[in-house]
Coordinates of C-alpha atoms in Angstrom, one line a residue:
X227 CA 130.2 78.2 36.4
X228 CA 131.8 75.9 38.6
X229 CA 134.9 73.9 38.1
X230 CA 132.9 70.5 38.1
X231 CA 130.7 72.1 35.3
X232 CA 133.8 73.6 33.2
X233 CA 135.7 69.8 33.3
X234 CA 132.2 68.1 32.8
X235 CA 131.7 69.9 29.5
X236 CA 134.9 69.9 28.4
X237 CA 135.0 66.3 29.0
X238 CA 131.7 65.5 27.1
X239 CA 133.1 67.6 24.6
X240 CA 136.4 65.2 24.3
X241 CA 134.4 62.2 24.6
X242 CA 131.9 63.3 21.8
X243 CA 134.9 64.3 19.5
X244 CA 136.6 60.9 19.9
X245 CA 133.5 59.4 19.5
X246 CA 132.4 61.3 16.1
X247 CA 135.5 60.8 14.9
X248 CA 135.9 56.7 15.2
X249 CA 132.3 56.4 14.2
X250 CA 133.9 58.4 10.9
X251 CA 136.4 56.3 10.3
X252 CA 134.9 52.5 11.8
X253 CA 131.1 53.3 11.2
X254 CA 128.4 52.4 13.8
X255 CA 130.3 49.4 15.4
X256 CA 133.4 51.6 15.8
X257 CA 133.5 50.0 19.5
X258 CA 134.3 46.3 18.2
X259 CA 137.1 48.0 16.7
X260 CA 138.1 49.9 20.2
X261 CA 137.8 46.5 21.9
X262 CA 140.4 45.0 19.6
X263 CA 142.9 47.9 20.1
X264 CA 142.9 47.4 23.6
X265 CA 143.2 43.9 23.4
X266 CA 146.0 44.2 21.2
X267 CA 147.5 46.8 23.8
X268 CA 146.8 44.9 26.7
X269 CA 148.1 41.6 24.9
X270 CA 151.7 43.5 23.6
X271 CA 151.6 44.5 27.8
X272 CA 151.4 40.9 29.1
X273 CA 153.7 39.3 26.5
X274 CA 156.2 42.0 27.4
X275 CA 155.4 41.4 31.2
X276 CA 156.0 37.6 30.7
X277 CA 159.2 38.2 28.8
X278 CA 160.7 40.5 31.1
X279 CA 159.7 38.2 33.7
X280 CA 161.5 35.0 32.0
X281 CA 164.6 37.2 31.2
X282 CA 163.6 36.8 27.7
X283 CA 163.3 40.7 26.4
X284 CA 164.1 41.2 22.9
X285 CA 163.8 44.3 20.8
X286 CA 163.9 42.3 17.9
X287 CA 160.9 39.6 19.1
X288 CA 159.0 43.0 20.7
X289 CA 159.3 44.5 17.2
X290 CA 158.0 41.2 15.0
X291 CA 155.0 41.3 17.9
X292 CA 154.2 44.7 16.9
X293 CA 154.7 43.8 13.1
X294 CA 152.3 41.2 14.0
X295 CA 149.5 43.3 15.3
X296 CA 149.5 45.6 12.6
X297 CA 149.6 42.2 10.0
X298 CA 146.0 41.7 11.8
X299 CA 145.0 45.0 11.4
X300 CA 145.8 44.2 7.7
X301 CA 143.8 41.5 7.8
X302 CA 140.8 43.5 8.7
X303 CA 141.3 45.6 6.1
X304 CA 141.4 43.3 3.5
X305 CA 138.7 41.5 4.5
X306 CA 136.1 44.4 4.8
X307 CA 137.6 45.5 1.4
X308 CA 137.4 42.5 -0.3
X309 CA 133.3 42.3 1.4
X310 CA 133.0 45.7 0.1
X311 CA 133.9 45.2 -3.4
X312 CA 131.7 42.0 -3.9
X313 CA 129.1 43.6 -2.0
X314 CA 129.6 46.5 -4.6
X315 CA 129.9 44.8 -7.7
X316 CA 126.9 42.9 -7.1
X317 CA 125.4 45.9 -6.6
X318 CA 126.5 47.8 -9.8
X319 CA 127.1 44.8 -12.4
X320 CA 125.0 42.1 -11.4
X321 CA 121.7 44.2 -9.5
X322 CA 122.4 41.7 -6.9
X323 CA 122.2 42.7 -3.3
X324 CA 125.5 40.7 -1.5
X325 CA 125.7 43.2 1.2
X326 CA 125.8 39.9 3.4
X327 CA 129.4 39.5 2.3
X328 CA 130.3 42.2 4.9
X329 CA 129.8 39.5 7.1
X330 CA 133.4 38.2 6.0
X331 CA 135.1 41.3 7.8
X332 CA 133.3 41.0 10.7
X333 CA 134.5 37.2 11.0
X334 CA 138.1 38.1 10.7
X335 CA 137.8 40.8 13.1
X336 CA 135.6 38.4 15.8
X337 CA 138.5 35.5 15.2
X338 CA 141.1 38.2 15.8
X339 CA 139.6 39.0 19.3
X340 CA 139.1 36.0 20.0
X341 CA 142.7 34.7 19.1
X342 CA 144.3 38.4 21.0
X343 CA 141.9 37.3 24.4
X344 CA 143.6 33.6 24.0
X345 CA 146.8 35.2 24.1
X346 CA 146.1 37.5 26.7
X347 CA 145.0 34.4 28.9
X348 CA 148.1 32.3 27.9
X349 CA 150.7 35.0 28.9
X350 CA 148.6 35.4 32.4
X351 CA 148.7 31.9 32.9
X352 CA 152.6 31.7 32.1
X353 CA 153.2 34.6 34.2
X354 CA 151.5 32.3 37.0
X355 CA 147.9 33.8 37.4
X356 CA 145.1 31.7 38.5
X357 CA 142.9 32.0 36.0
X358 CA 139.0 30.2 35.5
X359 CA 139.5 26.9 34.3
X360 CA 136.6 27.6 31.9
X361 CA 138.9 30.5 30.3
X362 CA 141.7 28.4 29.9
X363 CA 140.7 24.8 29.4
X364 CA 141.4 24.6 25.2
X365 CA 144.7 26.6 25.8
X366 CA 148.0 24.8 24.3
X367 CA 149.9 26.6 27.1
X368 CA 147.6 25.2 29.7
X369 CA 148.5 21.4 28.2
X370 CA 152.1 22.0 28.3
X371 CA 152.0 23.3 32.2
X372 CA 150.1 20.5 33.3
X373 CA 152.3 18.2 31.5
X374 CA 154.9 20.0 33.2
X375 CA 153.5 19.2 36.4
X376 CA 152.6 22.8 37.6
X377 CA 149.4 23.2 39.5
X378 CA 147.9 26.2 37.6
X379 CA 144.3 26.0 38.9
X380 CA 145.3 25.9 42.7
X381 CA 144.0 22.7 43.3
X382 CA 146.7 21.3 45.0
X383 CA 145.4 23.6 47.9
X384 CA 142.5 21.5 48.5
X385 CA 142.4 17.8 50.0
X386 CA 140.6 15.5 47.7
X387 CA 138.6 12.8 48.8
X388 CA 139.0 9.5 46.7
X389 CA 136.1 9.0 44.4
X390 CA 133.9 5.7 44.4
X391 CA 133.0 5.6 40.6
X392 CA 130.9 2.3 41.5
X393 CA 128.1 4.9 42.6
X394 CA 127.3 2.7 46.0
X395 CA 126.8 -0.5 43.8
X396 CA 129.8 -2.3 45.1
X397 CA 128.4 -4.3 47.7
X398 CA 125.7 -6.0 45.0

C-alpha cells in the first residue's frame, strides 16, 4: 500500500465519520447548518478585520458579537423545537399531519443565512472591496457610503458620456 492510498483511506474515513456525526445531529440537510456555521465564522473574521482596520477593536464588542451569533443558533433551535412540538401534538393529540410546520425552522435558518451573508458583504464594502452591484444594492452601508461620496463600485475610473434622454427625438 502506498502513502497516497493510506492517506486517501484515512481522509475518507475521517470525512465519512464527520458527515455521519453531522447527519446524526442535524439530519439529512446537515450541510445547510454547516453553511450557516461557515458564514458565522467568516462574518466574525470580516468583522474583526474591519474593526482592526478602523482601529476600533474591542474585546467587549467582539464578545457581544460572539454571543449574538450564539443567539442566532438559539433562535434556530427554538424554531425547530416549536415546529417539532406542534408536529408531535398534531400527530398524537389531533391525529393531523402538521409536518409542514417544520418549515418554520427552515425559514428561520434561511433568513439567518441571508442576514449573515449581508453582514459579510457589508463588512467587505466597508473594508474597501469592490463588490458587484447586484450583491450590495440593498445594503444600508451602501447608502451610507454613497451619501458620503465614496466610490464603492469603481465607476469613477470610467469616463461617462452625457446621456440624451430624448431618445433622438429632440429635433422633432
